[in-house]
Coordinates of C-alpha atoms and ligand atoms in Angstrom, one line a residue:
X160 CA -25.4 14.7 11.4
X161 CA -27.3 11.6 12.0
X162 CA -27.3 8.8 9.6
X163 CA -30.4 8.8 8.0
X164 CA -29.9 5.2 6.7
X165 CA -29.2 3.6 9.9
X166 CA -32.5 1.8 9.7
X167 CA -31.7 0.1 6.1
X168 CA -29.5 -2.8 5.9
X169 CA -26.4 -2.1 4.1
X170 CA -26.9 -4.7 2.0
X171 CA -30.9 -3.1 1.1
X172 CA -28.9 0.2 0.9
X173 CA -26.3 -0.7 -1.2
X174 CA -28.9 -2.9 -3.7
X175 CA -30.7 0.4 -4.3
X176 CA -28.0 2.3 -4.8
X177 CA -27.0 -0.5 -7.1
X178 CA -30.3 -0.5 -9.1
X179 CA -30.1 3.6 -9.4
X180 CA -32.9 3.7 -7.6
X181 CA -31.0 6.4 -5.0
X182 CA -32.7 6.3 -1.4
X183 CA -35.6 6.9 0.1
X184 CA -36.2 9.7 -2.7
X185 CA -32.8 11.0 -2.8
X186 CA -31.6 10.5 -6.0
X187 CA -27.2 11.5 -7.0
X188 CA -27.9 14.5 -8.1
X189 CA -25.5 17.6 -7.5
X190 CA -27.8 20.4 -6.8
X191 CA -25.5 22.8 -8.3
X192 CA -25.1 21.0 -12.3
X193 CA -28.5 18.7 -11.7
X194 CA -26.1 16.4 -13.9
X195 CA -24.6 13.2 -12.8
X196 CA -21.7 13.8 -10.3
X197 CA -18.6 13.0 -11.5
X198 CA -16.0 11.2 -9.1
X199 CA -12.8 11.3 -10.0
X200 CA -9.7 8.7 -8.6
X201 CA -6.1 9.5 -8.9
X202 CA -4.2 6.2 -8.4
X203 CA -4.6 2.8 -10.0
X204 CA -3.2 0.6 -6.9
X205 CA -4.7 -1.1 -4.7
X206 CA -6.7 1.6 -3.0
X207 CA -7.4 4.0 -6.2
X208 CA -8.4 0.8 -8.2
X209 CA -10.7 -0.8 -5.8
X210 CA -12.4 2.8 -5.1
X211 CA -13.2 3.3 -8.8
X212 CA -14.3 0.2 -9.1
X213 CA -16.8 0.0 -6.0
X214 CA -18.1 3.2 -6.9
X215 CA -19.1 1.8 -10.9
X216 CA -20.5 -1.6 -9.3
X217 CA -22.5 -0.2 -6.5
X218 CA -24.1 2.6 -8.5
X219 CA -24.8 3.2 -12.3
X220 CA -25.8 6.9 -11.2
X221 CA -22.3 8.2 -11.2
X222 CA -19.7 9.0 -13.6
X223 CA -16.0 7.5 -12.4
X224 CA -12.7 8.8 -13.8
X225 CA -9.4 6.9 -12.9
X226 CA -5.9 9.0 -13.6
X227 CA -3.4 6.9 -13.4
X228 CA 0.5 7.6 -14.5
X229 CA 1.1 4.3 -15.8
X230 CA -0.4 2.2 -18.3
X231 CA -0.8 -0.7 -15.9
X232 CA 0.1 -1.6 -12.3
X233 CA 3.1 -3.7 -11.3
X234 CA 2.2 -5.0 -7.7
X235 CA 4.3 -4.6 -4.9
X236 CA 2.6 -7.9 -3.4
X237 CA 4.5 -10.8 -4.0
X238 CA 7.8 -8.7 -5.8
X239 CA 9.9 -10.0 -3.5
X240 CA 9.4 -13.4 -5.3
X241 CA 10.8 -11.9 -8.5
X242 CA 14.2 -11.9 -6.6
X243 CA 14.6 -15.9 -5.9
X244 CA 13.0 -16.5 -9.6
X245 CA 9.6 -18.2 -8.2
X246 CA 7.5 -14.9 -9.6
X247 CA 7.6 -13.1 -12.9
X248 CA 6.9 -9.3 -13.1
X249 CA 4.5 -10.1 -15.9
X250 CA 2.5 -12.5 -13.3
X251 CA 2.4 -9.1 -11.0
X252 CA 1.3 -6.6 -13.8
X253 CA -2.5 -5.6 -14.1
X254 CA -4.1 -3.7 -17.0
X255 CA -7.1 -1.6 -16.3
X256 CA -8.8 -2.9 -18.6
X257 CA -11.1 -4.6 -16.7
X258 CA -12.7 -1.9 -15.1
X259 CA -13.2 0.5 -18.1
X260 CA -15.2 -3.0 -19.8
X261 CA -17.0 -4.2 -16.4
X262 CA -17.9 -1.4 -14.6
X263 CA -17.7 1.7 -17.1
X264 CA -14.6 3.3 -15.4
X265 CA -13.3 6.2 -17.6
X266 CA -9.2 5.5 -17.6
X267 CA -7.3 8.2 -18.0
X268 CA -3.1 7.3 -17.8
X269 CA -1.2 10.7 -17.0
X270 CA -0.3 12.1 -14.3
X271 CA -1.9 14.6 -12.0
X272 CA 0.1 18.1 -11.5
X273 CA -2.0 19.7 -9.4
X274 CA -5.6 20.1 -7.3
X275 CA -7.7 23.1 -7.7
X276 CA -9.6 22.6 -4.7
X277 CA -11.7 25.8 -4.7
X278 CA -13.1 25.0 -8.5
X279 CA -13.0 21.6 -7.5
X280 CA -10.8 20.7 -10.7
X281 CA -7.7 18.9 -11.2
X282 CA -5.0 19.7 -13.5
X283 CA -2.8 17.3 -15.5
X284 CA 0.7 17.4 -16.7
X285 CA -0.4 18.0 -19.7
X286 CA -2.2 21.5 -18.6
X287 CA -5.9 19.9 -19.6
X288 CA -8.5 20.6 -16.5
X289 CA -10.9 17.9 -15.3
X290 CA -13.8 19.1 -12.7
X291 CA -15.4 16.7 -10.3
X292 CA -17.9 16.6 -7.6
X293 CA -15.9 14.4 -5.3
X294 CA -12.2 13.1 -5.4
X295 CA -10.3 10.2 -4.3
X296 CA -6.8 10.1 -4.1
X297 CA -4.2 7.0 -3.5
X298 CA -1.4 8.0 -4.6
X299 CA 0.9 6.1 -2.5
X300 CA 4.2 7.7 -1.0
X301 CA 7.4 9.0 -1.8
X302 CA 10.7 8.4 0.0
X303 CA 12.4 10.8 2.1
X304 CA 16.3 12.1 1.6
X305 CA 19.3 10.0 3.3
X306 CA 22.2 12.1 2.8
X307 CA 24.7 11.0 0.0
X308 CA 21.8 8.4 -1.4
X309 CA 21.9 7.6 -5.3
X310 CA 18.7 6.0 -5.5
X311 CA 19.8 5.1 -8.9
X312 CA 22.8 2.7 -7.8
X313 CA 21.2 1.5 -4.4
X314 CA 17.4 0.9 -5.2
X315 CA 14.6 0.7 -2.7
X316 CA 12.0 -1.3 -5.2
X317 CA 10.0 -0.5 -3.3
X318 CA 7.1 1.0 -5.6
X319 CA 5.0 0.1 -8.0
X320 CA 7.3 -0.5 -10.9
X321 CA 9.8 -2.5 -12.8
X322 CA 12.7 -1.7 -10.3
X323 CA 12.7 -5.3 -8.9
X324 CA 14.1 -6.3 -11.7
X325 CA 17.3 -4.4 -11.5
X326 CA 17.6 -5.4 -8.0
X327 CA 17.3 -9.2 -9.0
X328 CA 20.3 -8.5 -11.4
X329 CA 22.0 -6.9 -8.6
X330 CA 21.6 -9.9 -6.4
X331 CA 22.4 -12.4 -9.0
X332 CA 25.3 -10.4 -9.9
X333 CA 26.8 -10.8 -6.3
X334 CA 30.0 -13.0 -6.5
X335 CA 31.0 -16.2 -3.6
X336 CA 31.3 -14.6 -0.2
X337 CA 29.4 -11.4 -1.8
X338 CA 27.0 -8.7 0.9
X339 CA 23.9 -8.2 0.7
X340 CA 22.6 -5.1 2.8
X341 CA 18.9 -4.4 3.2
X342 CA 17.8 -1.1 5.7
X343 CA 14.7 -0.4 7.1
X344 CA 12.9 3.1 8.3
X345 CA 11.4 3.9 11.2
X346 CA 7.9 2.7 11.4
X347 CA 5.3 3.8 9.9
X348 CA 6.8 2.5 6.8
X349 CA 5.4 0.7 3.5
X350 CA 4.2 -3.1 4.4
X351 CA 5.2 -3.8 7.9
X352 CA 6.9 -7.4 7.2
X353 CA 8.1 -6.7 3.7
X354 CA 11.6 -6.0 4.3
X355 CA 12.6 -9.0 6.7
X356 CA 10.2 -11.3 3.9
X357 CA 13.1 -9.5 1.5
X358 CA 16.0 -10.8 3.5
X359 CA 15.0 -13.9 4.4
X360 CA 14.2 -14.6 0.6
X361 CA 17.4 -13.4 -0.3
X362 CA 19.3 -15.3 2.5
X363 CA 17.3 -18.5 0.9
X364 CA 18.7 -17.6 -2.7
X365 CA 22.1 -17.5 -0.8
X366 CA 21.4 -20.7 1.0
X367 CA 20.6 -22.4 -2.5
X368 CA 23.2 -21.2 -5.1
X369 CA 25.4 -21.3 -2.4
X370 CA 26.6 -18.1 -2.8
X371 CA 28.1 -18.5 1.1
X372 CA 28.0 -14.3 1.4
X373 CA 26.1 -12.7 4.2
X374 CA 22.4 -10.7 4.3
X375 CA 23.1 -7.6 6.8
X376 CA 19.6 -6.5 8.2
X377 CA 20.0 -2.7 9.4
X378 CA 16.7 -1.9 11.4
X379 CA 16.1 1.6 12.4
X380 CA 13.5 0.1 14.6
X381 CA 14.0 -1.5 18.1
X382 CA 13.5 -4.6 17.2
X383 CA 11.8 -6.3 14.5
X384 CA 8.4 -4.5 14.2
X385 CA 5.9 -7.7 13.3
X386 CA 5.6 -11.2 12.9
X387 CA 8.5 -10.8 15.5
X388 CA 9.0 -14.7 16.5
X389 CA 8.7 -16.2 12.7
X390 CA 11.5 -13.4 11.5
X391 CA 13.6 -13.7 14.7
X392 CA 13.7 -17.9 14.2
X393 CA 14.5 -17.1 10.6
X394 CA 17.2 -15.1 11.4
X395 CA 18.6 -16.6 14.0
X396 CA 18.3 -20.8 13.4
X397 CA 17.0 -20.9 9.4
X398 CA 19.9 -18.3 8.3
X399 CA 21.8 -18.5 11.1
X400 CA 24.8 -18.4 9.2
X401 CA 23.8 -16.0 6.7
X402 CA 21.4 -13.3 8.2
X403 CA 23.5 -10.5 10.6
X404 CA 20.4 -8.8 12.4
X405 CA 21.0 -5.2 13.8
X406 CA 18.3 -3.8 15.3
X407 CA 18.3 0.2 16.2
X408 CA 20.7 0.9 13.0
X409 CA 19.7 4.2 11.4
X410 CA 21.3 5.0 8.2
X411 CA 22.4 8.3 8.6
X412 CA 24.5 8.8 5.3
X413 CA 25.5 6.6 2.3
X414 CA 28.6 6.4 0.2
X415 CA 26.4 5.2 -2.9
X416 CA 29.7 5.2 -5.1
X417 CA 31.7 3.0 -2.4
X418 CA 29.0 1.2 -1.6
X419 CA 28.9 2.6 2.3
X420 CA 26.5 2.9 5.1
X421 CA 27.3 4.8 7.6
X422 CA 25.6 4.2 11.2
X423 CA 25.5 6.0 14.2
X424 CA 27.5 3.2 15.5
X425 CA 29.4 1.3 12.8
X426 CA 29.7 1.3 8.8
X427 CA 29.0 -1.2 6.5
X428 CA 30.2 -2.3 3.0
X429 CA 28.2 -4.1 1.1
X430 CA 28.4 -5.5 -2.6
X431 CA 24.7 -4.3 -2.9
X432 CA 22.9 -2.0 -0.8
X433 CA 18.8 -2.5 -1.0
X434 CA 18.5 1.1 1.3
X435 CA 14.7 1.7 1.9
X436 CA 14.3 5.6 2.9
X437 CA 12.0 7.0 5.0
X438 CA 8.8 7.0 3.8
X439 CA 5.8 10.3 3.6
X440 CA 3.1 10.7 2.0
X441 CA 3.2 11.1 -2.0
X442 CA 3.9 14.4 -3.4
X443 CA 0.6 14.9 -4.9
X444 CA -0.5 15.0 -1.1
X445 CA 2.4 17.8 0.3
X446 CA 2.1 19.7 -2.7
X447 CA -1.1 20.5 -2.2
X448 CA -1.0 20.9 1.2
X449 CA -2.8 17.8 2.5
X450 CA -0.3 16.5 4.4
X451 CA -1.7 17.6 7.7
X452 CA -1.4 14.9 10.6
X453 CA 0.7 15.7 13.5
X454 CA 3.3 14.7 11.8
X455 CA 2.9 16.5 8.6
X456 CA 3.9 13.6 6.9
X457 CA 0.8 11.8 6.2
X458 CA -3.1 13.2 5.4
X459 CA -5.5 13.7 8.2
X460 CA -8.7 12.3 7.3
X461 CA -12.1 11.6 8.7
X462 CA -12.2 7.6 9.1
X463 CA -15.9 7.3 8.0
X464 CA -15.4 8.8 5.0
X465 CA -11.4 9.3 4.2
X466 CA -12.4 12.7 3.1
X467 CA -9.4 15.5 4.8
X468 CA -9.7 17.2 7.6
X469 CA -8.0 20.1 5.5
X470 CA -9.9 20.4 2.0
X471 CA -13.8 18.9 2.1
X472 CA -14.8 17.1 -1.0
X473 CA -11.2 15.6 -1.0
X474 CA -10.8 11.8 0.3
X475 CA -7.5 10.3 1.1
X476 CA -7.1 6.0 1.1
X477 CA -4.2 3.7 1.1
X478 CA -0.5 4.7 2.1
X479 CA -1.2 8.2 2.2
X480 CA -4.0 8.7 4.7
X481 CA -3.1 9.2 8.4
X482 CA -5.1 7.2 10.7
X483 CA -2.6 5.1 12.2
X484 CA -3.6 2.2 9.9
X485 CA -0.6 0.0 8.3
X486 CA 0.8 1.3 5.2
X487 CA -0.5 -2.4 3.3
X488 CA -2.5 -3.0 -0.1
X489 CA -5.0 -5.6 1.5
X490 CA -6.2 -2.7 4.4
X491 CA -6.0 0.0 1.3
X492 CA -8.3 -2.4 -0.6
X493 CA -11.0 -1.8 2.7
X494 CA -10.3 1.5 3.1
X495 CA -11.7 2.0 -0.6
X496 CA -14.7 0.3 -0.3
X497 CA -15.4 2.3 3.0
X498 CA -14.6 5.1 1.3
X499 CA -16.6 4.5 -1.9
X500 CA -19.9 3.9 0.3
X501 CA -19.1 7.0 1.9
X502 CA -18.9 9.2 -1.2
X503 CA -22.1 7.5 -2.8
X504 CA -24.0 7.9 0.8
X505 CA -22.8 11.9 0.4
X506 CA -23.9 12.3 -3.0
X507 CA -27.3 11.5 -2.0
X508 CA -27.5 13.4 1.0
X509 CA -26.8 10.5 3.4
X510 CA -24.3 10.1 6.5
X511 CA -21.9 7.6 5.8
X512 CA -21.9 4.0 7.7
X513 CA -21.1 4.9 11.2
X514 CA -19.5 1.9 12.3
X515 CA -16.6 0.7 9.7
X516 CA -14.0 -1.5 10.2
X517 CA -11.3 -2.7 8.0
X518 CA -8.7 -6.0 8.0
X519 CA -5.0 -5.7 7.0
X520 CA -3.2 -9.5 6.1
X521 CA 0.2 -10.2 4.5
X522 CA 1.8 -13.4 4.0
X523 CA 5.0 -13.8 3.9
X524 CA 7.5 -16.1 2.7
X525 CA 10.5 -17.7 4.6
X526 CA 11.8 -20.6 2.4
X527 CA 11.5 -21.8 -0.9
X528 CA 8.3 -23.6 0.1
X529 CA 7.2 -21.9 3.5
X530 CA 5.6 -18.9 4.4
X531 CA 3.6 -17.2 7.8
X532 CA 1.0 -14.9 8.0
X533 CA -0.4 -12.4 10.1
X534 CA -3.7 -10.5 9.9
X535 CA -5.3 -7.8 12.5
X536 CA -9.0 -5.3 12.5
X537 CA -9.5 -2.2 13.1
X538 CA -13.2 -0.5 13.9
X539 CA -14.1 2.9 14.5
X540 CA -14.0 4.0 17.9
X541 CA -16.9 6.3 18.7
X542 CA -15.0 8.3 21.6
X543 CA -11.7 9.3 20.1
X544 CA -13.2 9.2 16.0
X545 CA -10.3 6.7 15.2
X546 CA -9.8 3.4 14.1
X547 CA -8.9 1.0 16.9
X548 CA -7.3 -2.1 16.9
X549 CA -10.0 -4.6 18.2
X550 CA -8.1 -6.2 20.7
X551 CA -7.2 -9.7 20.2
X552 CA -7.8 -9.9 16.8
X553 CA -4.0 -9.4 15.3
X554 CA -2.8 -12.7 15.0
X555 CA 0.0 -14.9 13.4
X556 CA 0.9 -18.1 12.1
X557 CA 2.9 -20.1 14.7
X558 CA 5.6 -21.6 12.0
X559 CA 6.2 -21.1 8.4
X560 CA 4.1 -23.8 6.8
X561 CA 4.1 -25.2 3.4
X562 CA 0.4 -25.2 3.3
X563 CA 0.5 -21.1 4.4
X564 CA 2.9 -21.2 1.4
X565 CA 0.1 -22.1 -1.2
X566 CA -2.6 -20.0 0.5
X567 CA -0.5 -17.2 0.2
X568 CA -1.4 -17.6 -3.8
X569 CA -5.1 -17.7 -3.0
X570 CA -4.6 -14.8 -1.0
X571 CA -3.2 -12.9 -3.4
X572 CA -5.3 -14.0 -6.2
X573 CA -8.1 -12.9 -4.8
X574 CA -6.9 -9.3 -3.6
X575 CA -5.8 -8.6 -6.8
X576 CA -8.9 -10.0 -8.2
X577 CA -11.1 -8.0 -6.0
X578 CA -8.8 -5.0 -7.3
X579 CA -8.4 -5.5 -10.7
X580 CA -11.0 -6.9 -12.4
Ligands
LIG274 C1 7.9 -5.8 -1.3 C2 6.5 -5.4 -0.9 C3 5.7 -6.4 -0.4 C4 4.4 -6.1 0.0 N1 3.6 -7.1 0.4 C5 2.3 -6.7 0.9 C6 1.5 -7.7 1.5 O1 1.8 -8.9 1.6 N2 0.2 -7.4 1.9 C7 -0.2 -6.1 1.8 O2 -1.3 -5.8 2.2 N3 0.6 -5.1 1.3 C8 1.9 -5.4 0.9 N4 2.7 -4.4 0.4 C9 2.2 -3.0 0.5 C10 1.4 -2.5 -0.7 O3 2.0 -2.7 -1.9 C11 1.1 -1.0 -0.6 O4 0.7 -0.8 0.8 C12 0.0 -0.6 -1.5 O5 0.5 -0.7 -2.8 C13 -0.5 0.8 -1.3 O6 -1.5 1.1 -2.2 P1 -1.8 2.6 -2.6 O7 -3.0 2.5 -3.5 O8 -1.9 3.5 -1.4 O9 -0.5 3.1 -3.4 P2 0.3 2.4 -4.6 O10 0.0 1.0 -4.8 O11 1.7 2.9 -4.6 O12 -0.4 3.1 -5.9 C14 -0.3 4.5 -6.1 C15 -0.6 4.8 -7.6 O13 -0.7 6.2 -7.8 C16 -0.1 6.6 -9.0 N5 0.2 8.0 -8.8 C17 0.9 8.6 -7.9 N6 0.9 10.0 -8.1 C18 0.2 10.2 -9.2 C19 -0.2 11.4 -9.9 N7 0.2 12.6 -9.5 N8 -1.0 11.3 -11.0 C20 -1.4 10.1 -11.4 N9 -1.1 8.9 -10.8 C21 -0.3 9.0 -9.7 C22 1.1 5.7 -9.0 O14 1.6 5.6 -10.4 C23 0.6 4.4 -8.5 O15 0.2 3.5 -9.5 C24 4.0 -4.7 -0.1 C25 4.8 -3.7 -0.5 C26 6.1 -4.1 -0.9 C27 7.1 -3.0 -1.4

């Protein structure tokens, strides 16, 4: 279909659809209710919130539900501070709030049981049925089975969720000459850098309270996976005499109760084990049979429009979706706003924008008082209908900085701005 708004400026497009004035005579109107069409979210992180939110700002013509599980959202971003003391979870938790008073989002907290997709209804927990015209869903992942894994004893914290804090008492628990082991999955996994920013922030907690222990990094990967020269000089000069960096380690079983990871190669004891499974798409995604890349781990979905390749009027953003994007907040925060022009452009009988692109950036903290970056785009690439790396545009810092350290704040700030209010 060709996009009959290719001649407007987005930013002429959007004002209309802004104003409810709809386009070129093409008010949102479903043809089948003549009511207001009804959008409905499942997933207050960074890609559900931002998607709810977009919709309400850029048009008043459409109702927007968001069902979320929890009464607020404890980020990810920056939970690795909670460990060394510099951030508090209460500094990292986000009410909704905001966009039920500025934008006229309906919030709905319970969880979702199941999609309907031929009535176009979803069903909660609780049994109640909600219809909608269009739905969004960023529900993030779920972890994968390591045999012998108590997830309870050796936590991943590595969700939205209060589990950080447990693993800060875990760390601070660890006595002189103590282990602390962290393992990553194969890629793709959840925030490329996050767990080497986790050991280097623990091997600078070690360095401090001079704990004199040891930080054992078990990589499933190659070799590190990002950001490679930053973590490698960490590693190997900064915690030279803390870090112990082995790369192609998958865990293949765990002892939770002795505290045991076993390797292909060696096993390891550890005083605390911070084991970080495999990661697939969330269950709301498999159960409902969305989980349809290659893979069949992850949702195939059109890149203009996140809607599935599998079920229409059902979009997939964030760490869900399949399109070979990084698993990261910031990119989920883009793909929502592509994804909330694209649902708005459908409801009024448009195309969506035929030319999207999308940035990922993380910082990430080395020291006390340093941290790196790194930051890449992606565009749509007409031939092979995927998003492409633009080439040359993934970059990183060349040190950790003290000034990189403060902007990482900004940063944040404003993503979770952007997201959350
Ligand atoms: C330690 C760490 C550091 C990180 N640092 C960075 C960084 O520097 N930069 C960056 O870009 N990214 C970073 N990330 C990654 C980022 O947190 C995730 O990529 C991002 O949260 C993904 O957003 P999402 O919306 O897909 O999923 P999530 O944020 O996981 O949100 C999913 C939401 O859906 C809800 N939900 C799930 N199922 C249901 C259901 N059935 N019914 C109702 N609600 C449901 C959940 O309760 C949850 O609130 C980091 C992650 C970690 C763990």
């Amino acid at each position: 279909m060709r996009n009959k708004v290719s001649g407007l400026s987005r930013r002429h497009f959007l004002k209309m659809m802004g104003l409810g004035v709809g386009i070129a005579a093409a008010p949102i109107l479903t043809k089948a209710t003549q009511s207001r069409p009804h959008i409905i979210v499942v997933g207050g992180g960074f890609g559900g919130a931002t998607a709810a939110k977009y919709l309400r700002h850029w048009s008043k013509d459409v109702d927007v539900t968001l069902i979320e599980a929890n009464a607020s959202y404890q980020s990810p971003i920056l939970s690795n501070l909670i460990l060394n003391g510099q951030r508090s979870l209460e500094q990292l938790n986000f009410s909704y709030d905001k966009l039920a008073k500025n934008y006229g989002v309906k919030i709905i907290q319970a969880k979702v049981k199941s999609i309907h997709s031929g009535k176009k209804q979803v069903e909660l927990e609780e049994g109640k049925k909600l219809s909608y015209d269009r739905l969004i869903l960023s529900p993030g992942i779920q972890f994968m089975d390591i045999k012998g894994l108590d997830q309870k004893k050796n936590l991943h914290a590595w969700m939205p969720n209060s589990e950080i804090l447990q693993l800060k008492q875990q760390i601070a628990s660890i006595k002189k000459e103590g282990v602390f082991l962290i393992s990553i999955p194969k890629k793709p996994y959840r925030c490329p850098p996050g767990p080497y920013e986790r050991a280097c922030v623990v091997a600078d907690y070690f360095k401090r309270k001079k704990v004199g222990g040891k930080v054992i990094v078990l990589d499933a990967n190659a070799k590190v996976t990002v950001n490679a020269d930053n973590f490698m000089r960490a590693f190997y000069e900064t915690y030279k005499d803390i870090v112990e960096y082995v790369p192609q380690s998958l865990v293949e079983e765990v002892d939770s109760d002795k505290g045991v990871v076993i390797t292909e190669v060696e096993n390891y004891h550890a005083d605390v084990l911070n084991i970080i499974p495999p990661h697939q798409a969330s269950a709301l995604i498999h159960d409902n049979g969305l989980a349809n890349d290659k893979t069949e781990r992850w949702a195939a979905v059109d890149p203009l429009s996140y809607e599935s390749t599998q079920t229409p009027y059902i979009h997939i953003i964030g760490d869900s979706q399949g399109t070979g994007q990084p698993k990261a907040g910031h990119i989920a925060n883009a793909e929502a706003k592509i994804c909330a022009d694209a649902v708005l452009r459908l409801l009024s009988g448009y195309s969506p924008y035929d030319f999207p692109r999308t940035n990922s950036a993380c910082y990430t903290p080395i020291t006390k008082n340093t941290a790196t970056w790194i930051t890449s785009t992606y565009a749509y690439d007409v031939s092979s209908k995927k998003m492409k790396l633009i080439k040359g545009s993934n970059g990183t810092s060349k040190a950790p900085t003290e000034e990189n350290y403060h902007r990482m704040y900004d940063w944040a700030n404003s993503l979770f701005g952007d997201t959350f209010s």
